[in-house]
JSON list of C-alpha atoms and ligand atoms in Angstrom, two decimals:
[
{"chain": "A", "resi": 1, "resn": "MET", "atom": "CA", "xyz": [-0.15, 0.03, 0.16]},
{"chain": "A", "resi": 2, "resn": "GLY", "atom": "CA", "xyz": [2.96, 2.24, -0.05]},
{"chain": "A", "resi": 3, "resn": "VAL", "atom": "CA", "xyz": [3.09, 3.11, 3.40]},
{"chain": "A", "resi": 4, "resn": "ILE", "atom": "CA", "xyz": [5.97, 1.45, 3.91]},
{"chain": "A", "resi": 5, "resn": "ASN", "atom": "CA", "xyz": [8.81, 2.73, 1.26]},
{"chain": "A", "resi": 6, "resn": "GLN", "atom": "CA", "xyz": [11.65, -0.53, 2.52]},
{"chain": "A", "resi": 7, "resn": "ASN", "atom": "CA", "xyz": [11.12, -3.39, 4.00]},
{"chain": "A", "resi": 8, "resn": "LEU", "atom": "CA", "xyz": [14.57, -4.21, 4.67]},
{"chain": "A", "resi": 9, "resn": "CYS", "atom": "CA", "xyz": [15.64, -5.81, 8.21]},
{"chain": "A", "resi": 10, "resn": "TYR", "atom": "CA", "xyz": [17.26, -2.64, 10.22]},
{"chain": "A", "resi": 11, "resn": "PHE", "atom": "CA", "xyz": [19.78, -4.59, 11.78]},
{"chain": "A", "resi": 12, "resn": "CYS", "atom": "CA", "xyz": [21.73, -6.13, 9.28]},
{"chain": "A", "resi": 13, "resn": "GLY", "atom": "CA", "xyz": [20.06, -4.08, 6.09]},
{"chain": "A", "resi": 14, "resn": "VAL", "atom": "CA", "xyz": [20.16, -7.26, 4.12]},
{"chain": "A", "resi": 15, "resn": "GLN", "atom": "CA", "xyz": [17.21, -9.55, 4.63]},
{"chain": "A", "resi": 16, "resn": "GLU", "atom": "CA", "xyz": [13.52, -8.79, 4.99]},
{"chain": "A", "resi": 17, "resn": "GLU", "atom": "CA", "xyz": [12.00, -8.07, 7.88]},
{"chain": "A", "resi": 18, "resn": "SER", "atom": "CA", "xyz": [10.27, -9.82, 8.89]},
{"chain": "A", "resi": 19, "resn": "HIS", "atom": "CA", "xyz": [8.78, -11.59, 12.54]},
{"chain": "A", "resi": 20, "resn": "GLN", "atom": "CA", "xyz": [10.78, -14.39, 12.07]},
{"chain": "A", "resi": 21, "resn": "HIS", "atom": "CA", "xyz": [14.59, -12.98, 10.99]},
{"chain": "A", "resi": 22, "resn": "LEU", "atom": "CA", "xyz": [13.69, -10.45, 13.46]},
{"chain": "A", "resi": 23, "resn": "PHE", "atom": "CA", "xyz": [13.76, -12.29, 16.75]},
{"chain": "A", "resi": 24, "resn": "PHE", "atom": "CA", "xyz": [15.41, -15.72, 15.51]},
{"chain": "A", "resi": 25, "resn": "GLU", "atom": "CA", "xyz": [17.23, -15.34, 12.07]},
{"chain": "A", "resi": 26, "resn": "CYS", "atom": "CA", "xyz": [19.20, -11.94, 12.14]},
{"chain": "A", "resi": 27, "resn": "SER", "atom": "CA", "xyz": [22.32, -12.47, 12.91]},
{"chain": "A", "resi": 28, "resn": "TYR", "atom": "CA", "xyz": [22.23, -9.69, 15.60]},
{"chain": "A", "resi": 29, "resn": "SER", "atom": "CA", "xyz": [19.30, -11.14, 17.06]},
{"chain": "A", "resi": 30, "resn": "LEU", "atom": "CA", "xyz": [21.28, -14.52, 17.24]},
{"chain": "A", "resi": 31, "resn": "ALA", "atom": "CA", "xyz": [24.62, -13.42, 18.56]},
{"chain": "A", "resi": 32, "resn": "PHE", "atom": "CA", "xyz": [22.15, -11.17, 21.22]},
{"chain": "A", "resi": 33, "resn": "ILE", "atom": "CA", "xyz": [19.96, -14.41, 21.72]},
{"chain": "A", "resi": 34, "resn": "GLN", "atom": "CA", "xyz": [23.32, -16.46, 22.00]},
{"chain": "A", "resi": 35, "resn": "ALA", "atom": "CA", "xyz": [24.75, -13.45, 24.92]},
{"chain": "A", "resi": 36, "resn": "VAL", "atom": "CA", "xyz": [21.58, -13.85, 27.08]},
{"chain": "A", "resi": 37, "resn": "SER", "atom": "CA", "xyz": [21.57, -17.83, 26.47]},
{"chain": "A", "resi": 38, "resn": "ASP", "atom": "CA", "xyz": [25.43, -17.55, 27.65]},
{"chain": "A", "resi": 39, "resn": "TRP", "atom": "CA", "xyz": [24.23, -15.53, 30.92]},
{"chain": "A", "resi": 40, "resn": "CYS", "atom": "CA", "xyz": [20.81, -17.67, 32.48]},
{"chain": "A", "resi": 41, "resn": "LYS", "atom": "CA", "xyz": [22.71, -20.85, 30.77]},
{"chain": "A", "resi": 42, "resn": "VAL", "atom": "CA", "xyz": [19.39, -21.75, 28.93]},
{"chain": "A", "resi": 43, "resn": "GLY", "atom": "CA", "xyz": [19.13, -22.58, 25.56]},
{"chain": "A", "resi": 44, "resn": "LEU", "atom": "CA", "xyz": [16.70, -19.72, 24.23]},
{"chain": "A", "resi": 45, "resn": "PRO", "atom": "CA", "xyz": [14.46, -20.14, 21.24]},
{"chain": "A", "resi": 46, "resn": "GLN", "atom": "CA", "xyz": [16.47, -19.94, 18.04]},
{"chain": "A", "resi": 47, "resn": "ILE", "atom": "CA", "xyz": [13.74, -20.84, 15.53]},
{"chain": "A", "resi": 48, "resn": "ASP", "atom": "CA", "xyz": [10.13, -20.93, 16.55]},
{"chain": "A", "resi": 49, "resn": "CYS", "atom": "CA", "xyz": [9.13, -19.50, 19.96]},
{"chain": "A", "resi": 50, "resn": "ILE", "atom": "CA", "xyz": [6.42, -21.17, 20.19]},
{"chain": "A", "resi": 51, "resn": "LYS", "atom": "CA", "xyz": [7.10, -24.52, 19.73]},
{"chain": "A", "resi": 52, "resn": "TRP", "atom": "CA", "xyz": [10.30, -24.14, 22.20]},
{"chain": "A", "resi": 53, "resn": "TRP", "atom": "CA", "xyz": [7.86, -22.69, 24.48]},
{"chain": "A", "resi": 54, "resn": "VAL", "atom": "CA", "xyz": [5.40, -25.70, 24.07]},
{"chain": "A", "resi": 55, "resn": "ASP", "atom": "CA", "xyz": [8.72, -28.06, 24.90]},
{"chain": "A", "resi": 56, "resn": "TRP", "atom": "CA", "xyz": [9.36, -26.08, 28.12]},
{"chain": "A", "resi": 57, "resn": "ARG", "atom": "CA", "xyz": [5.94, -27.65, 29.82]},
{"chain": "A", "resi": 58, "resn": "GLN", "atom": "CA", "xyz": [8.05, -30.58, 30.94]},
{"chain": "A", "resi": 59, "resn": "SER", "atom": "CA", "xyz": [10.27, -28.36, 33.16]},
{"chain": "A", "resi": 60, "resn": "SER", "atom": "CA", "xyz": [9.41, -27.31, 36.74]},
{"chain": "A", "resi": 61, "resn": "MET", "atom": "CA", "xyz": [7.21, -24.54, 37.57]},
{"chain": "A", "resi": 62, "resn": "CYS", "atom": "CA", "xyz": [10.12, -22.08, 38.82]},
{"chain": "A", "resi": 63, "resn": "ARG", "atom": "CA", "xyz": [12.46, -22.93, 36.16]},
{"chain": "A", "resi": 64, "resn": "LYS", "atom": "CA", "xyz": [9.45, -21.72, 33.27]},
{"chain": "A", "resi": 65, "resn": "LYS", "atom": "CA", "xyz": [8.60, -19.04, 35.45]},
{"chain": "A", "resi": 66, "resn": "VAL", "atom": "CA", "xyz": [12.32, -17.59, 35.26]},
{"chain": "A", "resi": 67, "resn": "VAL", "atom": "CA", "xyz": [13.04, -18.76, 31.88]},
{"chain": "A", "resi": 68, "resn": "GLY", "atom": "CA", "xyz": [9.13, -16.55, 31.31]},
{"chain": "A", "resi": 69, "resn": "VAL", "atom": "CA", "xyz": [10.56, -13.06, 32.48]},
{"chain": "A", "resi": 70, "resn": "ILE", "atom": "CA", "xyz": [13.82, -13.80, 30.64]},
{"chain": "A", "resi": 71, "resn": "LEU", "atom": "CA", "xyz": [11.83, -14.44, 26.97]},
{"chain": "A", "resi": 72, "resn": "ALA", "atom": "CA", "xyz": [9.46, -11.79, 27.61]},
{"chain": "A", "resi": 73, "resn": "CYS", "atom": "CA", "xyz": [12.20, -9.02, 28.16]},
{"chain": "A", "resi": 74, "resn": "SER", "atom": "CA", "xyz": [13.95, -11.07, 25.43]},
{"chain": "A", "resi": 75, "resn": "MET", "atom": "CA", "xyz": [11.69, -9.69, 23.01]},
{"chain": "A", "resi": 76, "resn": "TYR", "atom": "CA", "xyz": [11.09, -6.62, 24.29]},
{"chain": "A", "resi": 77, "resn": "VAL", "atom": "CA", "xyz": [14.28, -5.84, 24.60]},
{"chain": "A", "resi": 78, "resn": "ILE", "atom": "CA", "xyz": [15.18, -6.89, 20.69]},
{"chain": "A", "resi": 79, "resn": "TRP", "atom": "CA", "xyz": [12.05, -5.18, 20.02]},
{"chain": "A", "resi": 80, "resn": "SER", "atom": "CA", "xyz": [13.06, -2.27, 21.29]},
{"chain": "A", "resi": 81, "resn": "ALA", "atom": "CA", "xyz": [16.57, -2.14, 19.68]},
{"chain": "A", "resi": 82, "resn": "ARG", "atom": "CA", "xyz": [15.14, -2.27, 16.06]},
{"chain": "A", "resi": 83, "resn": "ASN", "atom": "CA", "xyz": [12.89, 0.61, 16.75]},
{"chain": "A", "resi": 84, "resn": "THR", "atom": "CA", "xyz": [15.53, 3.02, 18.28]},
{"chain": "A", "resi": 85, "resn": "CYS", "atom": "CA", "xyz": [17.99, 1.49, 15.09]},
{"chain": "A", "resi": 86, "resn": "ARG", "atom": "CA", "xyz": [14.41, 2.69, 13.07]},
{"chain": "A", "resi": 87, "resn": "ILE", "atom": "CA", "xyz": [14.70, 6.33, 14.50]},
{"chain": "A", "resi": 88, "resn": "GLU", "atom": "CA", "xyz": [17.15, 7.37, 16.18]},
{"chain": "A", "resi": 89, "resn": "GLY", "atom": "CA", "xyz": [20.01, 5.06, 13.88]},
{"chain": "A", "resi": 90, "resn": "TYR", "atom": "CA", "xyz": [21.94, 3.36, 16.29]},
{"chain": "A", "resi": 91, "resn": "LEU", "atom": "CA", "xyz": [22.41, 0.21, 17.48]},
{"chain": "A", "resi": 92, "resn": "HIS", "atom": "CA", "xyz": [23.92, -1.50, 20.28]},
{"chain": "A", "resi": 93, "resn": "ARG", "atom": "CA", "xyz": [26.49, -4.55, 20.41]},
{"chain": "A", "resi": 94, "resn": "PRO", "atom": "CA", "xyz": [24.41, -7.45, 20.86]},
{"chain": "A", "resi": 95, "resn": "GLU", "atom": "CA", "xyz": [26.51, -8.08, 24.66]},
{"chain": "A", "resi": 96, "resn": "ARG", "atom": "CA", "xyz": [25.14, -5.02, 25.25]},
{"chain": "A", "resi": 97, "resn": "LEU", "atom": "CA", "xyz": [21.05, -5.86, 25.18]},
{"chain": "A", "resi": 98, "resn": "GLY", "atom": "CA", "xyz": [22.04, -8.99, 26.67]},
{"chain": "A", "resi": 99, "resn": "GLN", "atom": "CA", "xyz": [23.15, -6.82, 30.03]},
{"chain": "A", "resi": 100, "resn": "LEU", "atom": "CA", "xyz": [19.45, -5.03, 29.38]},
{"chain": "A", "resi": 101, "resn": "VAL", "atom": "CA", "xyz": [18.05, -8.00, 29.62]},
{"chain": "A", "resi": 102, "resn": "LYS", "atom": "CA", "xyz": [19.93, -9.69, 32.48]},
{"chain": "A", "resi": 103, "resn": "LYS", "atom": "CA", "xyz": [19.66, -6.25, 34.81]},
{"chain": "A", "resi": 104, "resn": "GLU", "atom": "CA", "xyz": [15.65, -6.41, 34.02]},
{"chain": "A", "resi": 105, "resn": "SER", "atom": "CA", "xyz": [15.37, -10.04, 34.34]},
{"chain": "A", "resi": 106, "resn": "ILE", "atom": "CA", "xyz": [17.38, -9.93, 38.29]},
{"chain": "A", "resi": 107, "resn": "SER", "atom": "CA", "xyz": [14.95, -6.43, 38.86]},
{"chain": "A", "resi": 108, "resn": "ARG", "atom": "CA", "xyz": [11.80, -8.20, 38.19]},
{"chain": "A", "resi": 109, "resn": "LEU", "atom": "CA", "xyz": [12.98, -11.20, 39.51]},
{"chain": "A", "resi": 110, "resn": "HIS", "atom": "CA", "xyz": [13.80, -10.41, 42.64]},
{"chain": "A", "resi": 111, "resn": "ASN", "atom": "CA", "xyz": [10.06, -9.58, 43.60]},
{"chain": "A", "resi": 112, "resn": "VAL", "atom": "CA", "xyz": [9.32, -13.17, 42.97]},
{"chain": "A", "resi": 113, "resn": "GLU", "atom": "CA", "xyz": [8.83, -15.21, 45.80]},
{"chain": "A", "resi": 114, "resn": "PHE", "atom": "CA", "xyz": [9.90, -18.64, 44.54]},
{"chain": "A", "resi": 115, "resn": "LYS", "atom": "CA", "xyz": [9.22, -22.30, 46.00]},
{"chain": "A", "resi": 116, "resn": "CYS", "atom": "CA", "xyz": [11.58, -24.37, 44.61]},
{"chain": "A", "resi": 117, "resn": "ASN", "atom": "CA", "xyz": [11.79, -28.24, 45.15]},
{"chain": "A", "resi": 118, "resn": "SER", "atom": "CA", "xyz": [14.73, -28.32, 43.24]},
{"chain": "A", "resi": 119, "resn": "SER", "atom": "CA", "xyz": [18.09, -27.98, 44.70]},
{"chain": "A", "resi": 120, "resn": "ARG", "atom": "CA", "xyz": [19.18, -28.42, 41.41]},
{"chain": "A", "resi": 121, "resn": "VAL", "atom": "CA", "xyz": [16.86, -25.19, 40.25]},
{"chain": "A", "resi": 122, "resn": "LYS", "atom": "CA", "xyz": [17.62, -23.55, 43.25]},
{"chain": "A", "resi": 123, "resn": "GLN", "atom": "CA", "xyz": [21.37, -23.46, 42.62]},
{"chain": "A", "resi": 124, "resn": "TRP", "atom": "CA", "xyz": [20.54, -22.49, 39.11]},
{"chain": "A", "resi": 125, "resn": "LEU", "atom": "CA", "xyz": [18.46, -19.82, 40.08]},
{"chain": "A", "resi": 126, "resn": "ASP", "atom": "CA", "xyz": [20.76, -18.16, 42.78]},
{"chain": "A", "resi": 127, "resn": "ASP", "atom": "CA", "xyz": [23.93, -18.19, 40.09]},
{"chain": "A", "resi": 128, "resn": "ILE", "atom": "CA", "xyz": [21.93, -16.40, 37.20]},
{"chain": "A", "resi": 129, "resn": "LEU", "atom": "CA", "xyz": [20.63, -13.95, 39.77]},
{"chain": "A", "resi": 130, "resn": "HIS", "atom": "CA", "xyz": [23.83, -13.54, 41.76]},
{"chain": "B", "resi": 201, "resn": "LIG", "atom": "ZN1", "xyz": [18.49, -9.15, 9.74]}
]
């Protein structure tokens, strides 16, 4: 309809921007996801977010809540970075965005009381929050 005069990804400037490309395929987004995964020690989705989330049904409730917060923060940060790039014309390094997710996730998770039965999950939670 002529509303958008270019539809290239703002991150890489090479591929057409789509939901799938922006969140899961762009080299910039993959580097960002890797930075977050390195911190939280969880392989975050790199292909299909919904399928990945469904696969997490078997995980403990405590772990699902934590990963849900991290995933939500990650999606928000990548969308915000895309809009900042589009409007203001600059882009942080993917590692910087990973630090933003860590900071925001920890802030949100400190206000949550967890009932974890698994010592392994408790240790994981302690590791990522401190
Ligand atoms: Zn791209």
